[in-house]
Amino acid sequence: MNPPLAATPGEPAGIGVDLLIQWAQRERSVAVVALTDPALLAARARQLSLPLRIESYPGAVTREAGSLSVQRVALRGAVTPGLLDVANVPYVLDTLALAADGCLDGQFSGVVTGPVQKSIINDAGIAFSGHTEYFAHRCGDVPVVMLLVANKLRVALATTHVPLADVAGLITQTRLTEVLDVLLDALQRRFSIARPRVLVTGLNPHAGEGGHLGREEIDVIAPVCQRYAARGVVGPLPADTLFTPRLLEGADAVLAMYHDQGLPVLKYVGFGHAVNVTLGLPIVRTSVDHGTALDLAGRGGADVGSFAAAVALAAQLAS
């Protein structure tokens, strides 16, 4: 039997705490340990009018409805749902460090992360661009790829949380080669797809229109796709027509050049049950497909679908 999964609720004033409590209301087959402050969970459960029995970890991991195993990570300040407090940034980073290190040493079989508020972490004077980059650094600065999964649609990103003005300069043959190596390996090893087929978008409208709308396709993307053609890579294809049923038929993943090229389509198809996966790590890491939803925190009625899907996928990948 695999070790339990770790779960980090993310920003304590956000919706991740609610999702953990709501998810814990159901009996489950997957063993999960929450890395957080038990007092935070207890207070939020009272606010949500939901029962929650907290079991201390290390120890037996509960799977009973209305209960949750918790390894304590102390808050640094008071928490009011919806109100950010820079004092709790160290707590957020402590949960991530504990999760990463616990996965690396075999205590946990993977980690499911709730949403963090990147702005408040940066306000604390800490350079933080996202979970993906954090775990890559914590695991030894390994090359990673951000993949979102919604049912059969999988969308990977060549660049992640960078300004749009910087994207073209980051699209290099070296970077695309690195991304395709990670993506193809993960599709085979983690998703058990023997011969994956990957569609690659262009960067520019109409995939550059033969060089009239930019040369990145000709000079950078096409040569890499040609080198990987024998491994099932097709492209570059215009992004505005790639995401159509006819072209997606038989594709195992899409590689988009930047965040808002690929993810709006995936979230339109699967928002509420899509899952973010970090490929290339020596550990399993999945996450919800949404942000902290500060305006919904503590109010009840949050959609737990993406969190539940992230737990299920993490268990599948870990096995």
CSV table of C-alpha atoms in Angstrom, one decimal:
chain,number,residue,atom,x,y,z
A,1,MET,CA,0.0,0.0,0.0
A,2,ASN,CA,1.3,3.4,-0.9
A,3,PRO,CA,2.0,6.0,1.8
A,4,PRO,CA,-0.7,8.7,2.2
A,5,LEU,CA,-0.9,11.7,0.0
A,6,ALA,CA,-0.1,15.1,1.5
A,7,ALA,CA,-2.6,18.0,1.0
A,8,THR,CA,-1.7,21.7,1.5
A,9,PRO,CA,-4.7,24.1,1.7
A,10,GLY,CA,-2.7,27.1,0.4
A,11,GLU,CA,-3.7,30.6,1.4
A,12,PRO,CA,-5.3,30.3,4.8
A,13,ALA,CA,-7.8,33.1,4.1
A,14,GLY,CA,-8.8,31.5,0.9
A,15,ILE,CA,-11.1,28.7,-0.3
A,16,GLY,CA,-8.5,25.9,0.0
A,17,VAL,CA,-9.3,25.4,3.6
A,18,ASP,CA,-13.0,25.1,2.8
A,19,LEU,CA,-12.3,22.5,0.1
A,20,LEU,CA,-10.3,20.3,2.5
A,21,ILE,CA,-13.2,20.4,5.1
A,22,GLN,CA,-15.9,19.8,2.5
A,23,TRP,CA,-13.9,16.9,0.9
A,24,ALA,CA,-13.4,15.4,4.3
A,25,GLN,CA,-17.2,15.0,4.7
A,26,ARG,CA,-17.1,12.0,2.4
A,27,GLU,CA,-15.8,8.5,3.1
A,28,ARG,CA,-12.9,7.8,0.8
A,29,SER,CA,-10.6,5.1,-0.4
A,30,VAL,CA,-7.5,7.4,-0.7
A,31,ALA,CA,-5.4,8.2,2.4
A,32,VAL,CA,-4.7,11.9,2.8
A,33,VAL,CA,-2.9,13.9,5.4
A,34,ALA,CA,-3.5,17.6,5.6
A,35,LEU,CA,-0.5,19.8,6.4
A,36,THR,CA,-2.0,22.8,8.2
A,37,ASP,CA,-2.9,24.2,11.5
A,38,PRO,CA,-5.7,22.2,13.2
A,39,ALA,CA,-7.0,25.4,14.8
A,40,LEU,CA,-7.5,26.9,11.3
A,41,LEU,CA,-9.5,23.8,10.2
A,42,ALA,CA,-11.6,23.7,13.4
A,43,ALA,CA,-12.5,27.4,13.2
A,44,ARG,CA,-13.4,27.2,9.5
A,45,ALA,CA,-15.5,24.0,10.0
A,46,ARG,CA,-17.5,25.9,12.7
A,47,GLN,CA,-18.0,28.8,10.3
A,48,LEU,CA,-19.2,26.4,7.6
A,49,SER,CA,-21.4,24.5,10.1
A,50,LEU,CA,-19.7,21.2,9.1
A,51,PRO,CA,-18.6,18.4,11.5
A,52,LEU,CA,-14.9,17.7,11.5
A,53,ARG,CA,-12.9,15.3,13.7
A,54,ILE,CA,-9.2,16.0,13.6
A,55,GLU,CA,-6.8,13.1,14.0
A,56,SER,CA,-3.1,13.9,14.7
A,57,TYR,CA,-0.5,12.7,12.2
A,58,PRO,CA,2.0,10.8,12.4
A,59,GLY,CA,-0.4,8.0,13.3
A,60,ALA,CA,-3.2,6.1,11.6
A,61,VAL,CA,-4.7,7.9,8.6
A,62,THR,CA,-8.4,8.2,8.9
A,63,ARG,CA,-10.7,7.7,5.8
A,64,GLU,CA,-14.0,8.1,7.6
A,65,ALA,CA,-16.5,10.8,6.6
A,66,GLY,CA,-16.3,13.9,8.8
A,67,SER,CA,-12.7,13.3,9.8
A,68,LEU,CA,-9.3,14.4,8.6
A,69,SER,CA,-5.7,13.4,9.5
A,70,VAL,CA,-3.6,16.5,10.1
A,71,GLN,CA,0.1,17.1,10.6
A,72,ARG,CA,0.4,20.5,12.4
A,73,VAL,CA,2.0,23.5,10.7
A,74,ALA,CA,1.6,26.5,12.9
A,75,LEU,CA,-0.1,29.7,11.6
A,76,ARG,CA,1.9,32.9,12.3
A,77,GLY,CA,-1.1,35.3,12.6
A,78,ALA,CA,-4.9,35.4,13.0
A,79,VAL,CA,-7.0,34.3,9.9
A,80,THR,CA,-10.1,36.0,8.7
A,81,PRO,CA,-11.6,34.4,5.6
A,82,GLY,CA,-11.2,36.7,2.6
A,83,LEU,CA,-8.6,38.9,4.2
A,84,LEU,CA,-4.9,38.4,3.3
A,85,ASP,CA,-2.3,38.8,6.0
A,86,VAL,CA,1.4,38.9,5.1
A,87,ALA,CA,2.2,37.5,8.5
A,88,ASN,CA,1.0,34.0,7.4
A,89,VAL,CA,3.2,33.8,4.3
A,90,PRO,CA,5.9,31.8,6.3
A,91,TYR,CA,3.1,29.3,7.2
A,92,VAL,CA,2.2,28.8,3.6
A,93,LEU,CA,5.8,28.2,2.6
A,94,ASP,CA,6.3,25.8,5.5
A,95,THR,CA,3.4,23.6,4.3
A,96,LEU,CA,4.9,23.4,0.8
A,97,ALA,CA,8.4,22.6,2.1
A,98,LEU,CA,7.0,19.9,4.4
A,99,ALA,CA,5.0,18.4,1.6
A,100,ALA,CA,7.9,18.4,-0.9
A,101,ASP,CA,10.4,17.0,1.6
A,102,GLY,CA,7.9,14.4,2.8
A,103,CYS,CA,7.4,13.2,-0.7
A,104,LEU,CA,11.1,13.1,-1.4
A,105,ASP,CA,11.9,11.0,1.7
A,106,GLY,CA,9.0,8.6,1.0
A,107,GLN,CA,6.7,9.7,3.9
A,108,PHE,CA,4.1,10.8,1.3
A,109,SER,CA,3.3,9.3,-2.1
A,110,GLY,CA,2.4,12.7,-3.6
A,111,VAL,CA,1.0,16.1,-2.8
A,112,VAL,CA,-2.2,17.8,-3.7
A,113,THR,CA,-2.0,21.6,-3.4
A,114,GLY,CA,-4.7,24.1,-2.7
A,115,PRO,CA,-4.4,27.6,-4.2
A,116,VAL,CA,-1.9,30.1,-2.9
A,117,GLN,CA,-2.1,33.9,-3.3
A,118,LYS,CA,1.1,34.7,-5.2
A,119,SER,CA,0.7,38.5,-4.7
A,120,ILE,CA,0.8,38.3,-0.9
A,121,ILE,CA,3.9,36.1,-1.0
A,122,ASN,CA,5.6,38.6,-3.2
A,123,ASP,CA,4.5,41.4,-0.9
A,124,ALA,CA,6.4,39.6,1.8
A,125,GLY,CA,9.6,40.2,-0.2
A,126,ILE,CA,9.8,36.6,-1.4
A,127,ALA,CA,10.2,35.9,-5.1
A,128,PHE,CA,7.4,33.4,-5.9
A,129,SER,CA,5.9,32.8,-9.3
A,130,GLY,CA,3.9,29.6,-8.5
A,131,HIS,CA,3.8,26.1,-7.2
A,132,THR,CA,5.3,24.7,-10.4
A,133,GLU,CA,8.5,26.7,-10.1
A,134,TYR,CA,8.6,26.3,-6.3
A,135,PHE,CA,8.5,22.5,-6.4
A,136,ALA,CA,11.0,22.4,-9.3
A,137,HIS,CA,13.5,24.3,-7.2
A,138,ARG,CA,12.8,22.3,-4.0
A,139,CYS,CA,13.4,19.1,-5.9
A,140,GLY,CA,16.8,20.2,-7.2
A,141,ASP,CA,16.0,22.7,-10.0
A,142,VAL,CA,14.8,19.9,-12.3
A,143,PRO,CA,13.1,20.8,-15.6
A,144,VAL,CA,9.4,20.7,-15.2
A,145,VAL,CA,6.3,21.1,-17.4
A,146,MET,CA,2.9,22.4,-16.4
A,147,LEU,CA,0.1,20.2,-17.6
A,148,LEU,CA,-3.7,20.6,-17.0
A,149,VAL,CA,-6.0,17.7,-17.4
A,150,ALA,CA,-9.8,17.8,-18.0
A,151,ASN,CA,-11.2,14.4,-18.8
A,152,LYS,CA,-9.5,13.4,-22.1
A,153,LEU,CA,-8.0,16.8,-22.8
A,154,ARG,CA,-4.5,17.4,-21.6
A,155,VAL,CA,-2.7,20.8,-22.2
A,156,ALA,CA,0.9,21.4,-21.5
A,157,LEU,CA,2.7,24.8,-21.5
A,158,ALA,CA,6.0,25.7,-23.0
A,159,THR,CA,6.1,28.8,-20.7
A,160,THR,CA,4.1,29.4,-17.5
A,161,HIS,CA,3.8,32.4,-15.3
A,162,VAL,CA,5.7,35.0,-17.3
A,163,PRO,CA,4.5,38.4,-18.8
A,164,LEU,CA,3.2,38.0,-22.3
A,165,ALA,CA,5.9,40.4,-23.5
A,166,ASP,CA,8.6,37.9,-22.5
A,167,VAL,CA,7.1,34.8,-24.1
A,168,ALA,CA,8.6,35.0,-27.6
A,169,GLY,CA,12.1,35.3,-26.2
A,170,LEU,CA,11.6,32.2,-24.0
A,171,ILE,CA,10.5,30.0,-27.0
A,172,THR,CA,13.8,28.5,-28.0
A,173,GLN,CA,14.7,25.2,-29.6
A,174,THR,CA,16.4,24.2,-26.3
A,175,ARG,CA,13.3,25.0,-24.2
A,176,LEU,CA,10.9,23.1,-26.6
A,177,THR,CA,13.2,20.1,-26.7
A,178,GLU,CA,13.3,20.1,-22.9
A,179,VAL,CA,9.5,20.4,-22.6
A,180,LEU,CA,8.8,17.7,-25.2
A,181,ASP,CA,11.3,15.3,-23.5
A,182,VAL,CA,9.5,15.8,-20.1
A,183,LEU,CA,6.0,15.6,-21.6
A,184,LEU,CA,6.6,12.5,-23.7
A,185,ASP,CA,8.3,10.7,-20.8
A,186,ALA,CA,5.5,11.6,-18.4
A,187,LEU,CA,2.7,10.5,-20.8
A,188,GLN,CA,4.4,7.1,-21.2
A,189,ARG,CA,5.6,6.6,-17.6
A,190,ARG,CA,2.9,8.3,-15.5
A,191,PHE,CA,-0.1,8.1,-17.8
A,192,SER,CA,0.8,4.7,-19.3
A,193,ILE,CA,0.4,5.8,-22.9
A,194,ALA,CA,2.7,3.6,-25.0
A,195,ARG,CA,3.0,5.9,-28.1
A,196,PRO,CA,1.7,9.4,-27.2
A,197,ARG,CA,0.6,11.8,-29.9
A,198,VAL,CA,1.2,15.5,-29.1
A,199,LEU,CA,-0.1,18.5,-31.1
A,200,VAL,CA,2.0,21.6,-30.9
A,201,THR,CA,0.6,25.1,-31.4
A,202,GLY,CA,2.3,27.9,-33.2
A,203,LEU,CA,3.1,31.1,-31.3
A,204,ASN,CA,1.7,33.6,-33.7
A,205,PRO,CA,-1.8,34.0,-35.3
A,206,HIS,CA,-2.2,31.4,-38.1
A,207,ALA,CA,1.0,29.8,-36.9
A,208,GLY,CA,2.9,32.7,-38.4
A,209,GLU,CA,1.2,32.7,-41.8
A,210,GLY,CA,4.3,31.5,-43.6
A,211,GLY,CA,6.5,34.0,-41.9
A,212,HIS,CA,4.3,37.1,-42.6
A,213,LEU,CA,3.1,37.2,-39.0
A,214,GLY,CA,6.4,36.1,-37.3
A,215,ARG,CA,9.2,33.7,-37.9
A,216,GLU,CA,9.1,31.7,-34.6
A,217,GLU,CA,7.3,28.9,-36.3
A,218,ILE,CA,9.8,28.6,-39.1
A,219,ASP,CA,13.0,29.2,-37.1
A,220,VAL,CA,12.2,27.6,-33.8
A,221,ILE,CA,9.0,25.5,-33.5
A,222,ALA,CA,8.9,23.6,-36.8
A,223,PRO,CA,12.5,22.3,-36.6
A,224,VAL,CA,11.9,20.8,-33.2
A,225,CYS,CA,8.6,19.3,-34.2
A,226,GLN,CA,10.3,17.7,-37.2
A,227,ARG,CA,12.9,16.1,-35.0
A,228,TYR,CA,10.2,14.6,-32.8
A,229,ALA,CA,7.8,13.6,-35.6
A,230,ALA,CA,8.8,9.9,-35.3
A,231,ARG,CA,7.7,10.1,-31.6
A,232,GLY,CA,4.2,11.3,-32.4
A,233,VAL,CA,4.7,15.1,-32.3
A,234,VAL,CA,2.7,17.2,-34.9
A,235,GLY,CA,3.0,20.9,-35.5
A,236,PRO,CA,3.2,23.8,-35.4
A,237,LEU,CA,-0.6,24.2,-35.8
A,238,PRO,CA,-2.6,27.4,-35.6
A,239,ALA,CA,-4.0,27.6,-32.1
A,240,ASP,CA,-7.3,29.0,-33.2
A,241,THR,CA,-8.2,25.8,-35.1
A,242,LEU,CA,-6.1,23.2,-33.2
A,243,PHE,CA,-8.7,23.0,-30.3
A,244,THR,CA,-11.4,21.5,-32.5
A,245,PRO,CA,-12.9,18.0,-32.2
A,246,ARG,CA,-11.5,16.9,-35.6
A,247,LEU,CA,-7.9,17.8,-34.8
A,248,LEU,CA,-8.0,16.7,-31.2
A,249,GLU,CA,-9.4,13.3,-32.1
A,250,GLY,CA,-6.6,10.8,-31.3
A,251,ALA,CA,-4.4,13.4,-29.6
A,252,ASP,CA,-3.0,12.6,-26.2
A,253,ALA,CA,-1.9,16.1,-25.3
A,254,VAL,CA,-1.5,19.6,-26.7
A,255,LEU,CA,1.6,21.7,-26.2
A,256,ALA,CA,0.7,25.4,-26.1
A,257,MET,CA,3.3,28.1,-26.2
A,258,TYR,CA,2.0,30.2,-23.3
A,259,HIS,CA,-0.5,30.2,-20.4
A,260,ASP,CA,-3.4,32.1,-21.9
A,261,GLN,CA,-3.1,30.3,-25.3
A,262,GLY,CA,-4.0,26.9,-24.0
A,263,LEU,CA,-5.7,27.2,-20.6
A,264,PRO,CA,-8.8,29.2,-21.5
A,265,VAL,CA,-9.9,26.4,-23.8
A,266,LEU,CA,-9.2,23.7,-21.2
A,267,LYS,CA,-10.9,25.6,-18.4
A,268,TYR,CA,-13.9,26.3,-20.6
A,269,VAL,CA,-14.2,22.5,-21.2
A,270,GLY,CA,-13.4,21.4,-17.7
A,271,PHE,CA,-13.5,24.2,-15.1
A,272,GLY,CA,-14.5,22.7,-11.7
A,273,HIS,CA,-13.0,19.3,-12.4
A,274,ALA,CA,-9.8,20.1,-14.2
A,275,VAL,CA,-6.5,19.3,-12.5
A,276,ASN,CA,-3.0,20.9,-12.7
A,277,VAL,CA,-0.1,18.4,-12.8
A,278,THR,CA,3.6,19.2,-12.5
A,279,LEU,CA,5.5,16.9,-14.9
A,280,GLY,CA,9.2,16.2,-14.5
A,281,LEU,CA,9.4,16.2,-10.7
A,282,PRO,CA,10.7,13.1,-8.9
A,283,ILE,CA,7.4,13.3,-6.9
A,284,VAL,CA,3.7,13.4,-7.8
A,285,ARG,CA,2.1,16.8,-7.5
A,286,THR,CA,-1.4,17.8,-8.5
A,287,SER,CA,-3.5,20.9,-7.8
A,288,VAL,CA,-6.9,22.5,-8.3
A,289,ASP,CA,-7.5,24.5,-11.4
A,290,HIS,CA,-8.6,27.7,-9.8
A,291,GLY,CA,-7.4,30.5,-7.5
A,292,THR,CA,-8.0,31.4,-3.8
A,293,ALA,CA,-11.5,32.7,-4.4
A,294,LEU,CA,-11.2,35.0,-1.3
A,295,ASP,CA,-14.8,36.3,-1.8
A,296,LEU,CA,-16.1,32.8,-1.3
A,297,ALA,CA,-14.0,31.6,1.6
A,298,GLY,CA,-15.9,30.7,4.7
A,299,ARG,CA,-19.3,31.2,3.0
A,300,GLY,CA,-20.0,27.5,2.2
A,301,GLY,CA,-21.1,26.1,-1.1
A,302,ALA,CA,-17.6,26.0,-2.7
A,303,ASP,CA,-17.3,23.5,-5.6
A,304,VAL,CA,-15.1,20.7,-4.4
A,305,GLY,CA,-14.9,19.0,-7.8
A,306,SER,CA,-11.5,20.1,-8.8
A,307,PHE,CA,-9.9,19.2,-5.5
A,308,ALA,CA,-11.6,15.8,-5.5
A,309,ALA,CA,-10.3,15.2,-9.0
A,310,ALA,CA,-6.8,16.3,-8.0
A,311,VAL,CA,-6.8,13.8,-5.2
A,312,ALA,CA,-8.0,11.0,-7.4
A,313,LEU,CA,-5.4,11.8,-10.1
A,314,ALA,CA,-2.6,12.1,-7.6
A,315,ALA,CA,-3.5,8.6,-6.3
A,316,GLN,CA,-3.6,7.2,-9.8
A,317,LEU,CA,-0.2,8.7,-10.8
A,318,ALA,CA,1.4,7.6,-7.5
A,319,SER,CA,0.3,4.0,-8.1
